[in-house]
XYZ file of C-alpha atoms in Angstrom:
545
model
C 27.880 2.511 -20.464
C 30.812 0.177 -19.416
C 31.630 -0.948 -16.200
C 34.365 1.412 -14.435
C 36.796 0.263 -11.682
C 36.333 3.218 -9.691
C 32.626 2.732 -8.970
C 31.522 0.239 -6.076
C 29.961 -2.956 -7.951
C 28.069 -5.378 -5.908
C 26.149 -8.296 -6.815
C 22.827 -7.243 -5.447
C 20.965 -3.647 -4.834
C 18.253 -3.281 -2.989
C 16.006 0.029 -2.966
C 14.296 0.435 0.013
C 14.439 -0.291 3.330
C 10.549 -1.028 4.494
C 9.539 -4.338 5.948
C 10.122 -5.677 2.468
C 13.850 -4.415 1.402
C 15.012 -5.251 4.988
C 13.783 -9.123 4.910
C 15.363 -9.402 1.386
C 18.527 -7.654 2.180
C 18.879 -10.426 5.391
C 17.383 -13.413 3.209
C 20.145 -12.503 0.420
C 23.160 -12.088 2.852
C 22.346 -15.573 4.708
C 22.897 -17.048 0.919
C 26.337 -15.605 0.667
C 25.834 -13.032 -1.641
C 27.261 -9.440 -1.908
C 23.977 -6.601 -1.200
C 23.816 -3.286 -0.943
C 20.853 -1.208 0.125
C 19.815 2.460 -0.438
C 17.372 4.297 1.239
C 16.174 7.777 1.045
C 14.841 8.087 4.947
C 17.701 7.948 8.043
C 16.696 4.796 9.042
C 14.634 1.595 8.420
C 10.795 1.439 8.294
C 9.446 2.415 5.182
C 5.965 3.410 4.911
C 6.383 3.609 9.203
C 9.228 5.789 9.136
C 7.750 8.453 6.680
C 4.083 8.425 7.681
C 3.973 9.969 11.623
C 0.980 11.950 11.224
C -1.660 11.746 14.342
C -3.811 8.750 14.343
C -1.450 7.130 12.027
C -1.811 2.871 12.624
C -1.995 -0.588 10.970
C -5.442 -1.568 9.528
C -3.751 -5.061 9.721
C -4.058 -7.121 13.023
C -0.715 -6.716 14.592
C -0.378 -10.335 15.452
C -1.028 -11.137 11.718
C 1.678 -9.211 10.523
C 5.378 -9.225 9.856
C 8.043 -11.665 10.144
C 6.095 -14.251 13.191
C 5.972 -17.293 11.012
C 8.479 -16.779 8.685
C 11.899 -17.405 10.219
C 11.903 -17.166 13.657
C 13.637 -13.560 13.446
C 11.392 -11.654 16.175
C 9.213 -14.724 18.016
C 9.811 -12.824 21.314
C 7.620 -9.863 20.113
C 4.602 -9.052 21.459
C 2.111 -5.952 20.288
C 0.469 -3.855 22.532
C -2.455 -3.071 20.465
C -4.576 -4.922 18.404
C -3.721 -2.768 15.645
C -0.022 -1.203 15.862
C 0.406 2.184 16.119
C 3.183 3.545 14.183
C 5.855 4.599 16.716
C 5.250 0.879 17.220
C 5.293 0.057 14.031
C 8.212 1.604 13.666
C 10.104 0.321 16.746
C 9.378 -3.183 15.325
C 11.209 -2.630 12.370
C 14.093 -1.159 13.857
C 14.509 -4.196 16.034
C 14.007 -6.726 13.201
C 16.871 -4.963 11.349
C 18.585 -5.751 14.088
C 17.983 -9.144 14.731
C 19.097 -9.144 11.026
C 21.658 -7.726 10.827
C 21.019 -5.645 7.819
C 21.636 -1.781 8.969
C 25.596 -2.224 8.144
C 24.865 -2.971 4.636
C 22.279 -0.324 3.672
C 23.155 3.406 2.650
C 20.557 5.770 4.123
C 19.809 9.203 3.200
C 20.324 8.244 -0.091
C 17.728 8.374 -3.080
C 18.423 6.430 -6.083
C 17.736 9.035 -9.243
C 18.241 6.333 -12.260
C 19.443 3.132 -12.962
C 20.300 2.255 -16.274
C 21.283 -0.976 -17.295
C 24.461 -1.970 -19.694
C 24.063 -4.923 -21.953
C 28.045 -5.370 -22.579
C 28.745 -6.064 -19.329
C 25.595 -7.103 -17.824
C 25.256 -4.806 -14.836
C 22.631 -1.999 -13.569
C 24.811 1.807 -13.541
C 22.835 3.762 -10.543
C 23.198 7.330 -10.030
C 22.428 8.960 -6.457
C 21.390 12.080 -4.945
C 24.571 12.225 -3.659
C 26.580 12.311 -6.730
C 27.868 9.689 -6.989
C 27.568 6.132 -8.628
C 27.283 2.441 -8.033
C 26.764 -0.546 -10.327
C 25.002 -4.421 -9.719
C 24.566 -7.350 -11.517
C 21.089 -7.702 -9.742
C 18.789 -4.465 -9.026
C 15.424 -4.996 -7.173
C 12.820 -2.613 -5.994
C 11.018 -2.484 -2.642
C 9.977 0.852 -3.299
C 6.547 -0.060 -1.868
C 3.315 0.599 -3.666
C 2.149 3.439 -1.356
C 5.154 5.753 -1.174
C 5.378 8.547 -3.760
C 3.395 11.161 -2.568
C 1.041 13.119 -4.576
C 0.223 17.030 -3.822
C -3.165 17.864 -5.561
C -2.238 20.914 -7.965
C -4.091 23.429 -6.373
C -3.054 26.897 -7.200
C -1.134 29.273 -5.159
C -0.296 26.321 -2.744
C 3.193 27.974 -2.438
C 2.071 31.049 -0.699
C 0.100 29.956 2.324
C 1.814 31.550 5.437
C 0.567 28.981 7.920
C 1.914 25.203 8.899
C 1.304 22.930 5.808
C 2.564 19.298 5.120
C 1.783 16.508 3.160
C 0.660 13.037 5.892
C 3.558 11.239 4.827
C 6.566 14.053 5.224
C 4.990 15.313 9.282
C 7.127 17.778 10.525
C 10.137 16.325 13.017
C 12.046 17.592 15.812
C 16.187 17.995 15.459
C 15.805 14.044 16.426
C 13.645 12.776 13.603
C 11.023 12.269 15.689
C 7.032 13.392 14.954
C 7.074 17.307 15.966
C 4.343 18.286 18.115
C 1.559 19.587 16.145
C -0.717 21.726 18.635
C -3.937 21.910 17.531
C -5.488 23.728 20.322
C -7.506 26.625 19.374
C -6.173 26.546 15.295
C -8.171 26.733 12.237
C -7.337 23.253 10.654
C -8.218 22.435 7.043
C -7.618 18.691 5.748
C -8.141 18.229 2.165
C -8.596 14.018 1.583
C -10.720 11.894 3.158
C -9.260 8.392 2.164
C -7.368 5.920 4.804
C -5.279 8.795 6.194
C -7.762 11.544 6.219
C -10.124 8.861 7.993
C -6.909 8.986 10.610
C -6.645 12.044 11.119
C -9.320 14.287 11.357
C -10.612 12.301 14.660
C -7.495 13.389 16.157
C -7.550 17.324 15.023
C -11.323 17.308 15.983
C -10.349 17.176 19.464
C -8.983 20.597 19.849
C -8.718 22.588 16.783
C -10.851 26.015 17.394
C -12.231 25.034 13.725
C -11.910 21.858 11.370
C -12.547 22.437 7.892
C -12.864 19.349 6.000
C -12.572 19.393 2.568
C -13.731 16.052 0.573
C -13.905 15.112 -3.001
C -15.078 11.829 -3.002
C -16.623 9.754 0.234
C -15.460 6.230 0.833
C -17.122 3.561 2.800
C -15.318 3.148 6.058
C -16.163 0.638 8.641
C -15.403 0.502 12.505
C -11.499 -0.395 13.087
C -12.436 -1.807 16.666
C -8.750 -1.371 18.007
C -8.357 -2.510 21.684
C -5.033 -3.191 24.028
C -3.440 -6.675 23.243
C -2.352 -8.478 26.374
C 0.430 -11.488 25.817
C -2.056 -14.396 26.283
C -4.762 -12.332 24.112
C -2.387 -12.592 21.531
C -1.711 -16.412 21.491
C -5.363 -16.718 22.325
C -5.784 -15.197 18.533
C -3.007 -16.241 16.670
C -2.313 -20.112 18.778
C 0.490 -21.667 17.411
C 2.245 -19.070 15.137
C 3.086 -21.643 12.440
C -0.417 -23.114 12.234
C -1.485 -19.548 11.842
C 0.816 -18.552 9.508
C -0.238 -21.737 7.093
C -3.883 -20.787 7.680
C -2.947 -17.061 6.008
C -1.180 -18.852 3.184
C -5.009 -20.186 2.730
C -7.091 -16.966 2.564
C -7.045 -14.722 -0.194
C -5.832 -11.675 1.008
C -3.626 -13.484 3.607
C -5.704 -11.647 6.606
C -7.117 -13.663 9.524
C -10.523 -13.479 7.038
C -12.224 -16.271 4.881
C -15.051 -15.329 2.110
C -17.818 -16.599 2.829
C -19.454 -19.483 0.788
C -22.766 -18.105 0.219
C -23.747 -16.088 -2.100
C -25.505 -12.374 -0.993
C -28.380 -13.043 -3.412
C -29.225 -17.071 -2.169
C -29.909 -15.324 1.100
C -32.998 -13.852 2.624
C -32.992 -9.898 4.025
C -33.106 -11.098 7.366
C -30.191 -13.144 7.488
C -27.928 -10.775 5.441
C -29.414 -8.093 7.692
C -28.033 -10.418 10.796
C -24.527 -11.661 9.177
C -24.474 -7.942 7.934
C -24.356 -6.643 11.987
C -22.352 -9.498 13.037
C -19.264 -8.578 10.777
C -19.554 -4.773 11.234
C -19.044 -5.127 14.964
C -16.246 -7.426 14.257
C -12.691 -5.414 14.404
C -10.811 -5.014 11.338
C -11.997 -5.935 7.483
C -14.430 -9.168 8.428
C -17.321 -6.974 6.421
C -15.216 -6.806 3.420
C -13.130 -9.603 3.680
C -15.511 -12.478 5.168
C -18.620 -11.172 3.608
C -21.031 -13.426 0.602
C -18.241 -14.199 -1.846
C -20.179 -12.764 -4.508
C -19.415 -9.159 -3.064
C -16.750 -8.026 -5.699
C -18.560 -9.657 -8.838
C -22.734 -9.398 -8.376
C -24.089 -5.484 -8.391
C -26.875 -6.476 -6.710
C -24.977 -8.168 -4.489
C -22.939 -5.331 -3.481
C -25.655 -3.107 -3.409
C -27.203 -5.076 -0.879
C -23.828 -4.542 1.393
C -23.631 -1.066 0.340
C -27.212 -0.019 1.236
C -26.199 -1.546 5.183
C -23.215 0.144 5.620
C -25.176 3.838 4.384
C -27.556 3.293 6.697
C -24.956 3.157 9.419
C -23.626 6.382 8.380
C -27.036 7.551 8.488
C -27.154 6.318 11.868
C -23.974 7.975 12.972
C -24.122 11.289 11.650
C -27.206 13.331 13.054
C -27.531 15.365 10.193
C -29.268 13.678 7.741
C -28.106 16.215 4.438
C -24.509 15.564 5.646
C -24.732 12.122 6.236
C -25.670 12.213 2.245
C -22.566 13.568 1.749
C -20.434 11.436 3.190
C -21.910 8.219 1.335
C -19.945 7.226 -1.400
C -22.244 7.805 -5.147
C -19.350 6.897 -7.803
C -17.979 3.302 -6.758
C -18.964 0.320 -5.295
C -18.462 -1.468 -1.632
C -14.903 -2.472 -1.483
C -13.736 -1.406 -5.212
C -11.826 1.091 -3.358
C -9.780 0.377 -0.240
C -11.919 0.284 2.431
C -10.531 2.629 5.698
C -10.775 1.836 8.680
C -12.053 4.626 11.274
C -12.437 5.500 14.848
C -15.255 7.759 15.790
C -15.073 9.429 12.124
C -18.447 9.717 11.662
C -19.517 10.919 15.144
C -16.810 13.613 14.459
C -19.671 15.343 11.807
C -21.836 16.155 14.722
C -19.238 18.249 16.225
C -20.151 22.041 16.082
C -16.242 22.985 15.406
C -15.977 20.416 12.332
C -17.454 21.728 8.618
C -17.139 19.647 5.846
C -16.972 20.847 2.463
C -18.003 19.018 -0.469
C -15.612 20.523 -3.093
C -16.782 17.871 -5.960
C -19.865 20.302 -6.215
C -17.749 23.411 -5.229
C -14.150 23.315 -6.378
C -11.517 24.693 -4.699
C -10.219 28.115 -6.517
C -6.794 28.885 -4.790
C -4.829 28.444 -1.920
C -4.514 32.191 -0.168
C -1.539 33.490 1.812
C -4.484 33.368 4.508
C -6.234 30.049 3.812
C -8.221 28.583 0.970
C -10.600 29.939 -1.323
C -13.665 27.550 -2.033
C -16.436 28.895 -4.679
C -15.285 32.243 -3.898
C -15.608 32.064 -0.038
C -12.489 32.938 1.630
C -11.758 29.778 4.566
C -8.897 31.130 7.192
C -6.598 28.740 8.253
C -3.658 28.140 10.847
C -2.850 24.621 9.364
C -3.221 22.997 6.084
C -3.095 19.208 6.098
C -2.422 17.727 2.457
C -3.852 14.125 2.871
C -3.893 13.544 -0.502
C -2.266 9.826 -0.857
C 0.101 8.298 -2.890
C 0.572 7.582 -6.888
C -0.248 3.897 -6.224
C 2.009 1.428 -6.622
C 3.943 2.162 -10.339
C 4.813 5.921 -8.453
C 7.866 5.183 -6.957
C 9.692 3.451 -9.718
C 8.198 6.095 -12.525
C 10.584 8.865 -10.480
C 13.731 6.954 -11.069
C 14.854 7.223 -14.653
C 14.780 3.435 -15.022
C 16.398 2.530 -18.190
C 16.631 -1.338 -19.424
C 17.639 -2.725 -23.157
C 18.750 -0.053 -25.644
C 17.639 2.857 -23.188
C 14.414 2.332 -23.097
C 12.933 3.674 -20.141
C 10.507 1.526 -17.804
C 7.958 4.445 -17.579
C 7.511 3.939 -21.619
C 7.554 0.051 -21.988
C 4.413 0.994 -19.440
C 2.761 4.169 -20.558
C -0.565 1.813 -21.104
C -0.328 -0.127 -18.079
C 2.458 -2.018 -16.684
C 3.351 -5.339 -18.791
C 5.072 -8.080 -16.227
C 5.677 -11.995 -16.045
C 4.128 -12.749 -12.123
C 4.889 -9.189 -11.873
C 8.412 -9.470 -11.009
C 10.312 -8.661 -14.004
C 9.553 -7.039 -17.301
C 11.301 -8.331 -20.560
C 13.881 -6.155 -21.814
C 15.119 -5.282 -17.942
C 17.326 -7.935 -17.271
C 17.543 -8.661 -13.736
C 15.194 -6.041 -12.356
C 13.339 -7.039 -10.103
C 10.172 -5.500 -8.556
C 8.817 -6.412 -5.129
C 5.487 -5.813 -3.786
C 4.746 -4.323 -7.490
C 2.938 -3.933 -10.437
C 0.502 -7.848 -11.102
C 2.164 -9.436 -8.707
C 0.283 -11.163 -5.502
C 1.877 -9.369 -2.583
C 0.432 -5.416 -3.476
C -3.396 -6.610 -3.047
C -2.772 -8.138 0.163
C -1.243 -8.369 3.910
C 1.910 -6.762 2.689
C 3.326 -8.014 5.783
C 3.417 -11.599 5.145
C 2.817 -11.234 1.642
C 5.911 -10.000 1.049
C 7.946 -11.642 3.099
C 6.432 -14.872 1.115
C 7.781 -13.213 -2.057
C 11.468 -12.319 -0.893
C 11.735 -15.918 -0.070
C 10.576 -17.193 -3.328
C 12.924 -14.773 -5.066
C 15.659 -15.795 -2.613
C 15.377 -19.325 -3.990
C 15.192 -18.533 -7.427
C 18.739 -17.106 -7.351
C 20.110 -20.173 -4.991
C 18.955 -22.070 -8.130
C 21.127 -19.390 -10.704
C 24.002 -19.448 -8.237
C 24.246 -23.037 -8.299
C 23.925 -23.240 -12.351
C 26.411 -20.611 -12.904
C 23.764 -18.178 -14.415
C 24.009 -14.433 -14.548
C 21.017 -13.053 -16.512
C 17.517 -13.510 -16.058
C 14.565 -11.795 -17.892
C 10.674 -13.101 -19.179
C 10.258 -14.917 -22.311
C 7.596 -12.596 -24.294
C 4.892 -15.254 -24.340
C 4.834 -15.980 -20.855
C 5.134 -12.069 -20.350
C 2.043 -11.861 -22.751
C 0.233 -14.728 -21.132
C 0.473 -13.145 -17.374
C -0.457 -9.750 -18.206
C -3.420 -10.616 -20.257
C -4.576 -13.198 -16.909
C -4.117 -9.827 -14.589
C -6.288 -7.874 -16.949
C -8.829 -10.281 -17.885
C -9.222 -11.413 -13.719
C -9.568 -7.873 -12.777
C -12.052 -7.426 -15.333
C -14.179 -9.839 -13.871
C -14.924 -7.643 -10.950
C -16.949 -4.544 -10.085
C -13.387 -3.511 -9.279
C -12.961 -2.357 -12.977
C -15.460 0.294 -12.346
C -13.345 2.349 -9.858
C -10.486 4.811 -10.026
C -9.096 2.992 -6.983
C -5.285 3.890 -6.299
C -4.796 0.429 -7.480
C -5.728 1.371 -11.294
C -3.742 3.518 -13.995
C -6.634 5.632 -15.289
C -6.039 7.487 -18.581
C -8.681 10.293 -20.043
C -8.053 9.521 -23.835
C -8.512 12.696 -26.198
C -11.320 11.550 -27.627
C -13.365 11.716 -23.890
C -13.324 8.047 -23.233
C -11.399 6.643 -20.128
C -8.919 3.531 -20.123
C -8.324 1.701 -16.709
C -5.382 -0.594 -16.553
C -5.025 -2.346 -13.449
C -1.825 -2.072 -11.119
C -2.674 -5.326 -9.027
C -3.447 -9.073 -9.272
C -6.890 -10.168 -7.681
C -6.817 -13.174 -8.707
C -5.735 -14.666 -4.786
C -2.538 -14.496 -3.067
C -3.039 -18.786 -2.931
C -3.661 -18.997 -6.494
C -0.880 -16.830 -7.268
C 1.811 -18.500 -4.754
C 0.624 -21.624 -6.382
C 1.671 -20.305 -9.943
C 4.711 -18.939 -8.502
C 5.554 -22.577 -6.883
C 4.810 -24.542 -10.474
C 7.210 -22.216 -12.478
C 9.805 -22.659 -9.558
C 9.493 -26.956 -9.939
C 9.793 -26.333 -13.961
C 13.131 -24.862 -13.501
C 11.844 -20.963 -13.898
C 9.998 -21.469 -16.869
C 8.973 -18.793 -18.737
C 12.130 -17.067 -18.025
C 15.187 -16.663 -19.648
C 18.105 -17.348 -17.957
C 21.705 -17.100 -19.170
């Protein structure tokens, strides 16, 4: 490919326009450059504009989240709930674009189909779904890691007759805004029970005639504990946002939560019985995220955690067969993302709610009429697909991504993505991912997280404007050295153990099973900290020309 006159060229292209894209967009104008944004959905808002199903919030305390202690963009803001919903969400984004500035220089309706880049002239060729083309010296993603949805392939899903959507596309009035789904007096099936099934089947419980759950695998969820969030509640929590804000910079997951020091084991029964109770009726993730800091590395340790929050299932859910099933038997406390829930359990003593274990009998077929489970024949009104995401490497493996000699990103990756601070891969020059594969913003509070991340990038090219330079991409050994660290730190954990959306699991021919995983857990300090030293050494360990 050459460069061609007739094709807009700008210096920078961002892809997406979530909390991420937005702040980088604004950070990258206010240092003079030339950006251009593309985004599939209408507006701004990301994983807020496309996910509008019932129930749908933040499992992040609102006043922990976003742009508060970053720059000053939105200090006047203040959240109504302790955690957001997402019409709120979503109205906060839409008024930090503005306060940015950034809607004028973004594309929408627009889905990037490939970018491939040319090594003559040094720039990124995109095609769009709109047929036509653009070209950049500098391409970064901020795709997010939770937005390419996956449909389960369930046969005959094309020929049900009644309402069915996937969470993440809910149906939408001539506006764009959430349709109203009436539940009243419908059969209502929901296949998932992860973070957005845990959402939603509170809300259909309410009125459907008949809820038909259908679950694979259980997950340990713990009590959200959202409440309304007055003004002087909120600088009661948070105090001085940019004492706050440094405090996050300390924790590992930057959430209002610190491990604990002890370990589970060093402790008697009684008192992890008592600190046990005390962070369960705490809101948010304290029981994951300030537990014995031996949780994600000591079985026994975890077992001890995982045998407390069972028993409060056990205590929720009258029926004590049921309450079996919805207790997690393949993966540890906290190896998979923990949901937070609302009255989900309680919802399992309803006499309108059935929930059907299909990991002991499979689904057969979706029916014009409903679903077929182990050759019973369920009717349904509405079929609700929450069925997640292909976590964080999804996005960018449906864009034909194409770097040095054609060689497409989705290959250089086939056994598990290979990164330097998982920000760029070597032969992708300039490509840049964001919230991505082994880097420290995708296990974390995305919200700040991120934002941290656009700012360090945002300095890093201040420092290749200044030199003149053009071109940057990792040095092999530093490439080697990082994703080795990411591999052998995950592998530390009970973490390695799950098929968590965070992990690339392969089934090999030969039966065995090959986990790579998509995210760094080796602390969002730690990693900022690594990020910082290469920064003071000038970028080192990557190439720039």
């Amino acid at each position: 490919m050459s460069h061609h006159a007739d094709i807009p060229h700008h210096e920078v292209v961002v892809i997406g326009a979530g909390i991420t894209g937005i702040y980088q967009v604004h950070a990258l104008l206010k240092l003079g450059m030339d950006v251009k944004g593309y985004e599939a959905g209408s507006d701004v808002g990301g994983t807020w504009y496309w996910n509008r199903y019932p129930g749908c919030r933040l499992d992040t305390e609102s006043y922990a989240y976003g742009y508060f202690g970053l720059n000053g963009i939105l200090p006047e803001w203040e959240w109504k709930e302790r955690f957001a919903s997402q019409p709120e969400l979503l109205k906060y984004a839409g008024h930090a674009a503005d306060a940015m500035g950034v809607r004028p220089h973004y594309q929408f309706n627009t889905r990037v189909l490939s970018a491939h880049y040319d090594e003559g002239s040094n720039t990124w060729r995109l095609e769009l779904d709109d047929g036509t083309q653009a070209s950049c010296t500098f391409l970064i993603s901020a795709v997010g890691p939770l937005s390419a949805t996956r449909m389960p392939g369930i046969p005959g899903a094309e020929s049900f007759r009644g309402e069915s959507f996937h969470s993440s596309r809910w149906p939408r009035d001539d506006n764009g805004r959430p349709a109203g789904v009436d539940f009243s007096g419908k059969r209502v099936g929901v296949i998932g029970t992860g973070a957005t099934g845990v959402q939603i089947i509170p809300i259909v419980a309410e009125t459907a005639a008949k809820l038909h759950v259908f679950q694979r695998t259980p997950n340990w969820c713990i009590p959200l504990g959202n409440s309304p969030l007055t003004p002087e509640s909120m600088r009661q929590l948070r105090g001085d946002p940019a004492s706050f804000m440094e405090f996050l910079k300390t924790t590992e997951t930057a959430f209002p939560y610190r491990r604990g020091s002890k370990k589970a084991v060093e402790v008697t029964a009684e008192e992890r019985q008592a600190f046990f109770e005390s962070l369960y009726a705490m809101p948010g993730y304290a029981l994951w995220l300030s537990s014995y800091r031996d949780l994600l590395t000591n079985k026994v340790s975890n077992d001890y955690i995982a045998e407390f929050v069972a028993n409060k299932i056990r205590e929720r859910v009258k029926d004590p067969a049921l309450a079996e099933k919805l207790i997690p038997k393949n993966h540890a406390f906290g190896t998979r993302r923990v949901p937070m829930e609302t009255n989900y359990y309680e919802v399992y003593n309803q006499d309108n709610v059935e929930l059907i274990d299909i990991s002991q009998t499979p689904m057969d077929r979706i029916t014009p009429e409903g679903v077929q489970v182990g050759g019973r024949q369920i009717d349904l009104d509405v079929l609700v697909y929450a069925t997640g995401f292909d976590g964080v490497t999804g996005a960018l493996d449906r864009i034909d991504i194409r770097g040095r000699g054609g060689v497409a990103l989705k290959t250089a990756w086939d056994d598990g993505p290979v990164t330097y601070l998982g920000l760029q891969t070597r032969g992708f020059p300039n490509f840049f991912t964001l919230v991505g594969a082994h880097n420290g913003a995708s296990f974390c509070n995305i919200g700040v997280c991120s934002a941290l991340q656009v700012e360090w990038v945002t300095q890093m090219f201040a420092y290749m404007r200044e030199r003149g330079l053009t071109s940057s991409e990792p040095a092999a050994d530093y490439q080697d050295q990082w994703t080795q660290h990411v591999y052998e730190v995950y592998a530390k954990t009970l973490l390695v153990e799950s098929d968590a959306w965070w992990v690339k699991t392969t089934r090999n021919a030969d039966g065995s099973t090959t986990r790579r995983a998509l995210i760094y857990v080796g602390g969002a300090p730690e990693y900022r900290e690594r990020c910082a030293n290469v920064a003071a050494k000038g970028y080192e360990g990557f190439v720039l020309a």
